Backbone as CSV, one residue per row, in Angstrom:
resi,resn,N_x,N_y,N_z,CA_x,CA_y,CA_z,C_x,C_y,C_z
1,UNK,57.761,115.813,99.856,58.152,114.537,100.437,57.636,114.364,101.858
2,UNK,57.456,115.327,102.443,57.139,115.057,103.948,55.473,114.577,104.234
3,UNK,55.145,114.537,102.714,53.647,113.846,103.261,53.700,112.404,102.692
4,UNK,54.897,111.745,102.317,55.236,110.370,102.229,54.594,109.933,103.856
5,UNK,54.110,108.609,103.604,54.229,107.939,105.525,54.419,106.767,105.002
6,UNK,55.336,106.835,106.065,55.889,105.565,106.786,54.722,103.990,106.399
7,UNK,55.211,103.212,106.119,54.816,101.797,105.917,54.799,100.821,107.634
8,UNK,53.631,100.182,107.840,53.772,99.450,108.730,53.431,97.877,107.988
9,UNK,53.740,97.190,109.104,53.710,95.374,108.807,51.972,95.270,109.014
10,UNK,51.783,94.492,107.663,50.072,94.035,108.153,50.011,93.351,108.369
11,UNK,48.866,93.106,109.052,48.210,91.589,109.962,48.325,90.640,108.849
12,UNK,48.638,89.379,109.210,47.819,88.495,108.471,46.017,88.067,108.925
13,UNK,45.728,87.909,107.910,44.162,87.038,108.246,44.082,85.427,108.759
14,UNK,45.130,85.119,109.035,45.064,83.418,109.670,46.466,83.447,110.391
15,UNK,46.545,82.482,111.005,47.310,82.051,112.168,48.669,81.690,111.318
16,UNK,50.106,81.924,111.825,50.925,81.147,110.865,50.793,79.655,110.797
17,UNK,50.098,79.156,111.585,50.280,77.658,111.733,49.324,77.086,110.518
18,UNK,48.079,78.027,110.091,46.601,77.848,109.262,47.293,77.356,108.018
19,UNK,48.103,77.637,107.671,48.687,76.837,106.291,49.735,75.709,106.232
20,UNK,49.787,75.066,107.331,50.192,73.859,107.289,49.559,72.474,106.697
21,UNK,49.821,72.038,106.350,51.254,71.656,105.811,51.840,72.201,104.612
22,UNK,51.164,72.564,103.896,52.133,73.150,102.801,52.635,74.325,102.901
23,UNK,52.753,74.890,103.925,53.912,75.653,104.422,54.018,76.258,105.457
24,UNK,54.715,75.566,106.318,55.348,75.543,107.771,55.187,76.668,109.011
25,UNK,54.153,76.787,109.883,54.283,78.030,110.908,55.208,78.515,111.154
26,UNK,56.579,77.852,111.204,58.218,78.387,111.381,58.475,79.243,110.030
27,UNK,58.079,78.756,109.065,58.441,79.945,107.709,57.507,80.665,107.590
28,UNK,56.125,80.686,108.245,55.463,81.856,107.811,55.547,82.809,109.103
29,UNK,56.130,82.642,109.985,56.558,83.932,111.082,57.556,84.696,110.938
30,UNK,59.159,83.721,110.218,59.851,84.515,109.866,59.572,85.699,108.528
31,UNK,58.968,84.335,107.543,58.840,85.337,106.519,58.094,86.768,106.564
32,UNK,57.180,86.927,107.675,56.231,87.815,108.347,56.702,88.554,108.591
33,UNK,57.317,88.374,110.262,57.697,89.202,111.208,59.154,89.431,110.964
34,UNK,59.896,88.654,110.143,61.712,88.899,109.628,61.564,89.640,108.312
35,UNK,61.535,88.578,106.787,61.903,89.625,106.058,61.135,90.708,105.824
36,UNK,59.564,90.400,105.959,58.561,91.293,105.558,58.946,93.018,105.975
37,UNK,59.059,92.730,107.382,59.610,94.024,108.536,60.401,94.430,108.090
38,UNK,61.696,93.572,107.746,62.837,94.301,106.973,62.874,94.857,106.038
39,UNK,62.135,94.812,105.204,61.464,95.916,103.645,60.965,97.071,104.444
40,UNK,60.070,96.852,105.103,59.382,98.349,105.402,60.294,98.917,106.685
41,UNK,61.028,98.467,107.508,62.125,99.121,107.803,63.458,100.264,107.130
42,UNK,63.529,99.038,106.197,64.861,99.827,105.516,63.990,100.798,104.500
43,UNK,63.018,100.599,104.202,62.203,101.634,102.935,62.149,102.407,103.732
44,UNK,60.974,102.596,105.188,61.232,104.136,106.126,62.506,104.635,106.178
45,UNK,63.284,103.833,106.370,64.896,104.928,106.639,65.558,105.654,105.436
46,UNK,65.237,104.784,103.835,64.999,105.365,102.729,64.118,106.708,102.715
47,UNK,63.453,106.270,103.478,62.385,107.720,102.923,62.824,108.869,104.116
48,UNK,63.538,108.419,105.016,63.990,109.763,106.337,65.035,110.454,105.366
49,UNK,65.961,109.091,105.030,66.879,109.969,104.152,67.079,110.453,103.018
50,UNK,65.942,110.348,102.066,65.650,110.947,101.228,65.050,112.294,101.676
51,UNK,64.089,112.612,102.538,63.471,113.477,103.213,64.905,114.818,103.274
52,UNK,65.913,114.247,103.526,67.230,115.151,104.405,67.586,115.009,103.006
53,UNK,68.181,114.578,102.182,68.810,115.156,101.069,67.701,116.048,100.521
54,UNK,66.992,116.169,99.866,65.970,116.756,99.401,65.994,118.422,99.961
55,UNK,66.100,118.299,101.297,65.702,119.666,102.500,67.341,120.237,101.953
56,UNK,68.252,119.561,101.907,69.651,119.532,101.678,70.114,119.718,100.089
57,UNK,69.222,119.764,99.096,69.648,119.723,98.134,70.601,118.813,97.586
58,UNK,70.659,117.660,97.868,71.716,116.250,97.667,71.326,115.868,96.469
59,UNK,71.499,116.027,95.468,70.860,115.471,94.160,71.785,113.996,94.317
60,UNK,73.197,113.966,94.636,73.733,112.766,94.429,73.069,111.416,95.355
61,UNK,72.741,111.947,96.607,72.235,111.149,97.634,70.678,110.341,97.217
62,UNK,69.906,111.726,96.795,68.641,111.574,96.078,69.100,110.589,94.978
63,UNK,69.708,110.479,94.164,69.671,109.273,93.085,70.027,108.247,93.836
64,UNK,71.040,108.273,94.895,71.176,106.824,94.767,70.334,106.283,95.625
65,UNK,69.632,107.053,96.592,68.542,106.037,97.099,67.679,105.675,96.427
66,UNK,67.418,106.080,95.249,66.300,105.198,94.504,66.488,103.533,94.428
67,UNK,67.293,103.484,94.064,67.751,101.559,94.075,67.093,101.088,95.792
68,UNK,67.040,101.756,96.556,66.987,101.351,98.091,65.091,101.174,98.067
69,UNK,64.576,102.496,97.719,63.436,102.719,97.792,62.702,101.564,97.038
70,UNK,63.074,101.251,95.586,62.616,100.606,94.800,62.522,99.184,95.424
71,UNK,63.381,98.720,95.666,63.656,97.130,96.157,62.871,96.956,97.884
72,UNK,62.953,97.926,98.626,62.641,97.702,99.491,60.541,98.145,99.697
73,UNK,60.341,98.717,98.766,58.983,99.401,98.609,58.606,98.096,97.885
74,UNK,59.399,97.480,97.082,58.778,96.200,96.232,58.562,95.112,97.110
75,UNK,59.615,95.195,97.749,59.258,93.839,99.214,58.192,93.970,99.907
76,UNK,57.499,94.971,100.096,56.676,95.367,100.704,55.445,95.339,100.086
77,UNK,55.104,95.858,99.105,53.802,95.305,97.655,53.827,94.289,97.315
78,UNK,55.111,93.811,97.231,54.862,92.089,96.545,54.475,91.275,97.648
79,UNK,54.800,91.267,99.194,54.623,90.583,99.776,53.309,90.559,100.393
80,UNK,52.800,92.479,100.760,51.467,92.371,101.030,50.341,91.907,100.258
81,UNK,50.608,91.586,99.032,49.509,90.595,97.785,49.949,89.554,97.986
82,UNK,50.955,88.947,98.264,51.239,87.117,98.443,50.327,86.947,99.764
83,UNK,50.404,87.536,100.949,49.972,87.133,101.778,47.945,87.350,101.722
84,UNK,47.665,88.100,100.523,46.048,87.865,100.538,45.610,86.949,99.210
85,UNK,46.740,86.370,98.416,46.767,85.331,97.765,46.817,83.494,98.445
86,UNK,47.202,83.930,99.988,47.255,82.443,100.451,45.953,82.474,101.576
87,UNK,45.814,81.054,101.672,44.455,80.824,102.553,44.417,79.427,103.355
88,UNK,44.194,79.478,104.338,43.670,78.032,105.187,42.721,77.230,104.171
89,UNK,42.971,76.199,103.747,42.298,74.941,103.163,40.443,75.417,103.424
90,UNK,40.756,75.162,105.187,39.376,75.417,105.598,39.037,76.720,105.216
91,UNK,39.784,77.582,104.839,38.851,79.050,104.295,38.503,79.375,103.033
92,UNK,38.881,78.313,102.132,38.760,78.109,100.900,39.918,78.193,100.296
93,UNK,41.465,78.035,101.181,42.419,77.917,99.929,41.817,76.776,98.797
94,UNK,42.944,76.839,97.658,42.684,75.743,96.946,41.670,75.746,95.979
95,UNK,40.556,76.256,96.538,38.945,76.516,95.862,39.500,76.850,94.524
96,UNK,39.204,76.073,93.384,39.154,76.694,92.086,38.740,77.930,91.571
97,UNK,38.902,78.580,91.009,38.755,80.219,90.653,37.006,79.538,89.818
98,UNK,35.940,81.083,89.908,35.049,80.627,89.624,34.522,81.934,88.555
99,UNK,33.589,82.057,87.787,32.834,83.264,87.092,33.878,83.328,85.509
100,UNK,33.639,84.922,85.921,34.464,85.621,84.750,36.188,85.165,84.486
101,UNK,36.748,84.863,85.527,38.062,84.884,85.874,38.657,83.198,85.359
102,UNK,37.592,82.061,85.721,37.707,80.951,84.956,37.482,80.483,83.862
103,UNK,36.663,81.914,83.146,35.998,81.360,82.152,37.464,82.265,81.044
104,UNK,37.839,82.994,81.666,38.984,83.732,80.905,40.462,82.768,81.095
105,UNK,40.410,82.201,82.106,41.913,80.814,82.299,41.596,80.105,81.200
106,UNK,40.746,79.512,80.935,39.801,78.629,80.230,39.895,78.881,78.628
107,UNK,39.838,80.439,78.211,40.063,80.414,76.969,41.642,81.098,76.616
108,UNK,42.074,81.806,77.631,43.378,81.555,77.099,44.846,81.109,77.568
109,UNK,44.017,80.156,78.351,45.388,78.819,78.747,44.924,77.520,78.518
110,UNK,43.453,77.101,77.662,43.477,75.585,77.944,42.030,75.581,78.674
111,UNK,42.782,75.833,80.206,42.087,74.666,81.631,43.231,75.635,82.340
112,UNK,42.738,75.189,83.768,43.403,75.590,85.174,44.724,74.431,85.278
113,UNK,44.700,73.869,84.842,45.820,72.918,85.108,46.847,73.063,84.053
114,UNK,46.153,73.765,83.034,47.325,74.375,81.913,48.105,75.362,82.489
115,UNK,47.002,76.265,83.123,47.428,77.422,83.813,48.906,77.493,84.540
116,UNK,48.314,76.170,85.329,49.132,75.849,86.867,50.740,75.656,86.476
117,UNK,50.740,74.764,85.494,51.561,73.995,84.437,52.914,75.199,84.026
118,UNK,51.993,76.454,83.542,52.915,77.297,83.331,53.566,77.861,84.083
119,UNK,52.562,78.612,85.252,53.410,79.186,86.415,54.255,78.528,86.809
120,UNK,54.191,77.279,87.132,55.501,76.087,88.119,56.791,76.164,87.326
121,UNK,56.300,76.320,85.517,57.481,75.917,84.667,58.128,77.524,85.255
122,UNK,57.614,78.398,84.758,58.065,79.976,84.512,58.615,80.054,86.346
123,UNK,58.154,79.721,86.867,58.388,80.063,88.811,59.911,79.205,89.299
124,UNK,59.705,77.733,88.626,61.241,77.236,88.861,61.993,77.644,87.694
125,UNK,62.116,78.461,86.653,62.780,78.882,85.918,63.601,80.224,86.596
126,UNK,62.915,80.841,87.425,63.629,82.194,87.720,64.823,82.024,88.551
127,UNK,65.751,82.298,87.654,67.161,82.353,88.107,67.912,83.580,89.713
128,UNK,68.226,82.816,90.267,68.318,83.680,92.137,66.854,83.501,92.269
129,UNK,66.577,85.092,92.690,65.430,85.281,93.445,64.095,86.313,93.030
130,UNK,63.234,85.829,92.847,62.516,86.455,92.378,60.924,86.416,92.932
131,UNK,59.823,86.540,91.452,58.368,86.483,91.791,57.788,85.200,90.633
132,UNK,56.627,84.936,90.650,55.858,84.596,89.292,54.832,85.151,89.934
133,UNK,53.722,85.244,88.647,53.195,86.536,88.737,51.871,85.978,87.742
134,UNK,50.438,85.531,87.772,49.846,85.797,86.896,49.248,86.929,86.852
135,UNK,49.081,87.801,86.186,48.500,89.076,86.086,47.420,88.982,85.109
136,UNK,46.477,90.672,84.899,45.398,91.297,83.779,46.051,92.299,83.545
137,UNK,46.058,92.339,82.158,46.451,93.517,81.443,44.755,94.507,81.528
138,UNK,45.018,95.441,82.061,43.709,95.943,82.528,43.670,96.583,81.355
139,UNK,44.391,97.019,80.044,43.374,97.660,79.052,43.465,97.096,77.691
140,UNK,43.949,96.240,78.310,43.963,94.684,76.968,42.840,93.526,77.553
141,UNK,42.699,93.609,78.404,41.805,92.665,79.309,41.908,91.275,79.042
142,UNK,43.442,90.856,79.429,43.686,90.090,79.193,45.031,89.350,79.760
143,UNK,44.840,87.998,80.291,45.578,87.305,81.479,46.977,87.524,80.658
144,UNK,48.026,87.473,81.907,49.325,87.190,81.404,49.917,86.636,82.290
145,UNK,51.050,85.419,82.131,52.204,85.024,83.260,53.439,85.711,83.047
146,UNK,53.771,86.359,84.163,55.653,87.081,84.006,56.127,86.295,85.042
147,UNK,57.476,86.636,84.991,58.184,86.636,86.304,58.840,88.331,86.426
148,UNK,59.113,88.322,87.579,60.058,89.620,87.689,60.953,89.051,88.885
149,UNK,62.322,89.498,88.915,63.802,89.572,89.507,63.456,90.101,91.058
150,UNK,64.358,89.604,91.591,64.304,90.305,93.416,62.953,91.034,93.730
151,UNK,62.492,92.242,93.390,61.491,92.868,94.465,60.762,93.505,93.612
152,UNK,60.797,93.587,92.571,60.682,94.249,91.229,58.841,94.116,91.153
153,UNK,58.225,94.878,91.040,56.678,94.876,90.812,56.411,94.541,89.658
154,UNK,55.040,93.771,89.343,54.943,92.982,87.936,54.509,94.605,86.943
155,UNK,54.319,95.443,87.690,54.846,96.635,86.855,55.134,97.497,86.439
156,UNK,56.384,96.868,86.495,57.810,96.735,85.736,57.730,96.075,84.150
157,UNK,56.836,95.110,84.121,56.723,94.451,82.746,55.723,94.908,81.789
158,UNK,54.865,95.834,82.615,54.136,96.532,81.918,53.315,97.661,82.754
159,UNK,53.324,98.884,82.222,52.147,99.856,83.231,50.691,99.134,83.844
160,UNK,50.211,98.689,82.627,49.034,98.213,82.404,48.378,96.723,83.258
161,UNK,49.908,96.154,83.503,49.692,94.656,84.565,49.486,95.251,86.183
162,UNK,48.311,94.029,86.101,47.776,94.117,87.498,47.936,92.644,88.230
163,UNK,48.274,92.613,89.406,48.843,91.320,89.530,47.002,90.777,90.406
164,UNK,47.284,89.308,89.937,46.155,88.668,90.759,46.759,87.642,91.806
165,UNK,47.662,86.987,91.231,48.497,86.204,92.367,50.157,86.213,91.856
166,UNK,51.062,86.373,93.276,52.275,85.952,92.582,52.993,85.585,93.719
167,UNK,53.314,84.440,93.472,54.290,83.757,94.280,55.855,84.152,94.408
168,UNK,55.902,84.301,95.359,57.224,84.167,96.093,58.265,83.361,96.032
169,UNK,59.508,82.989,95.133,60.226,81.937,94.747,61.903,82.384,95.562
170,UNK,61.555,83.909,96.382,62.899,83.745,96.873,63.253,82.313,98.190
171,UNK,64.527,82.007,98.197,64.318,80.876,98.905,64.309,80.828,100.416
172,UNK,63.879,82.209,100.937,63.240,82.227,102.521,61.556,81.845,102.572
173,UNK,61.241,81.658,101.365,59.398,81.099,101.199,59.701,80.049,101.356
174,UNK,60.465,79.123,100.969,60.300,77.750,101.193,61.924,76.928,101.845
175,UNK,62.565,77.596,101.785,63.908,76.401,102.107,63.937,75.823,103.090
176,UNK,63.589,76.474,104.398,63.593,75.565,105.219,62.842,74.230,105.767
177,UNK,61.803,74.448,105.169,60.534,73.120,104.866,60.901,71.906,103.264
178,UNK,60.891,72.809,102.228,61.179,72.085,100.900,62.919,71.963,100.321
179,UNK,64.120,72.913,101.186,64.755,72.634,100.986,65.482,73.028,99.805
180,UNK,65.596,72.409,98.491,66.510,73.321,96.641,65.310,72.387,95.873
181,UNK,64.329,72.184,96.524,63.055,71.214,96.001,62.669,72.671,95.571
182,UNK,62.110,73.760,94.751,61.696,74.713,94.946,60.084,74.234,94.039
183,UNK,60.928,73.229,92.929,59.218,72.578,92.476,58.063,72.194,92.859
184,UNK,58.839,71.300,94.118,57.464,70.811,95.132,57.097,71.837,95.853
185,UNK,57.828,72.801,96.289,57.110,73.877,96.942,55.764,74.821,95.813
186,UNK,56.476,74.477,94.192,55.308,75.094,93.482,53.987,74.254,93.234
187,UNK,54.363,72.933,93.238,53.672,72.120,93.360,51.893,72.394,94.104
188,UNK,53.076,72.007,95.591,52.141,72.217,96.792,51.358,73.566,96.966
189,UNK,52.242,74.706,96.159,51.320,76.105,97.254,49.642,75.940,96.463
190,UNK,49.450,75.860,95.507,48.170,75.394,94.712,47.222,74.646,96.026
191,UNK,47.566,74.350,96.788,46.237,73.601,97.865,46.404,74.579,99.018
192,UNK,46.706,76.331,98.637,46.200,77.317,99.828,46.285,78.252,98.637
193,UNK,46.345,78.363,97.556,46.019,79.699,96.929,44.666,80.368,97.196
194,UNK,44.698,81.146,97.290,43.261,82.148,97.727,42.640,82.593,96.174
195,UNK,41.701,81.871,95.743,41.616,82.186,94.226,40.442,83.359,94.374
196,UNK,39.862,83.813,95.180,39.010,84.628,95.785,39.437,85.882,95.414
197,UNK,40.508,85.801,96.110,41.197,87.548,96.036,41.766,87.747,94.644
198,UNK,42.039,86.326,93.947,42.372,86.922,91.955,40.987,87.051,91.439
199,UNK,39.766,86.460,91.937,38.745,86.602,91.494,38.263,88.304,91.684
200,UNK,38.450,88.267,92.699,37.908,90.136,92.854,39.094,91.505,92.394
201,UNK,39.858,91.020,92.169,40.464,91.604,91.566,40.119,91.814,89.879
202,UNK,40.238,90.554,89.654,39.623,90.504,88.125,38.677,90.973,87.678
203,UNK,37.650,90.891,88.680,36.512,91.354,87.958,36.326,93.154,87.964
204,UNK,37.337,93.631,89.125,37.328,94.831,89.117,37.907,95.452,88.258
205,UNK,39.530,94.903,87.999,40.073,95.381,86.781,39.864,95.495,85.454
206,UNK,38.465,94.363,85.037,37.944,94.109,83.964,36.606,94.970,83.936
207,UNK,36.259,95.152,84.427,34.845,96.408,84.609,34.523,97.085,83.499
């Protein structure tokens, strides 16, 4: 255990203000510098004190921090892929997905707007707080939409899922701008998705 390290907060690549309007410099600092921090906070102190039961022989202590580790290590993965899933307009949010990766939306959703269609349905469907998630089944090679619960990694729904984009539906992503609107917030994030970073992903996972 002692060659676990510690998690730090990553940069973003744009300004919080770069994704305005569809979503607010005031929610993307907290969501940043508040909850983001707070995952990899409470996960390091998870992992000090796992470190001491362990040295200690705590088997009881050791189980129950797993629930701590899990949720708070998930805040931390899920959020560092949301934030290279979004993009300034001017940097190509929005840009339609292009190559291998559209030509695979294309045959098994329809169109991109079929696509879109589903995530919004499946994203305002998730009951509390959660993710949506389109993923590649990297040895099925082949797209899938999940959702997963609180902090939970898309996998969780399968070994094999690799996430390309997944939105954020707990309601510190959007309430204070969209409010219990959580639709229009799914609506809107579609004009900063970074389809770039599902594109290179895809094509790597599909190799």
């Amino acid at each position: 255990m002692a060659g676990l390290k510690t998690l730090s907060l990553p940069s973003l690549a744009y300004d919080y203000a770069a994704l305005e309007p569809v979503i607010s410099a005031e929610i993307m600092q907290i969501h940043h510098q508040k909850h983001h921090q707070a995952y990899i906070t409470n996960y390091n102190k998870a992992l000090e004190q796992l470190d001491a039961a362990i040295a200690k022989g705590d088997a009881t202590t050791v189980i129950k921090l797993q629930s701590a580790i899990k949720f708070n290590g998930g805040g931390h993965v899920n959020h560092s892929i949301f934030w290279q899933n979004l993009a300034p307009i001017s940097a190509g949010g929005g840009v339609p997905p292009q190559g291998p990766l559209a030509a695979a939306i294309d045959n098994e959703f329809g169109s991109l707007e079929a696509l879109i269609q589903k995530i919004n349905a499946e994203g305002a469907g998730v009951q509390g707080s959660g993710w949506v998630w389109l993923g590649v089944d990297k040895d099925l090679k082949h797209l899938v939409v999940e959702t997963t619960a609180n902090q939970d990694l898309l996998a969780t729904k399968g070994a094999s899922l690799v996430p390309l984009l997944g939105i954020d539906v707990w309601e510190h992503a959007y309430y204070l701008q969209y409010k219990n609107l959580r639709p229009e917030y799914l609506k809107n994030i579609w004009k900063v998705i970074n389809w770039k970073y599902a594109e290179d992903v895809y094509e790597k996972e599909t190799a």
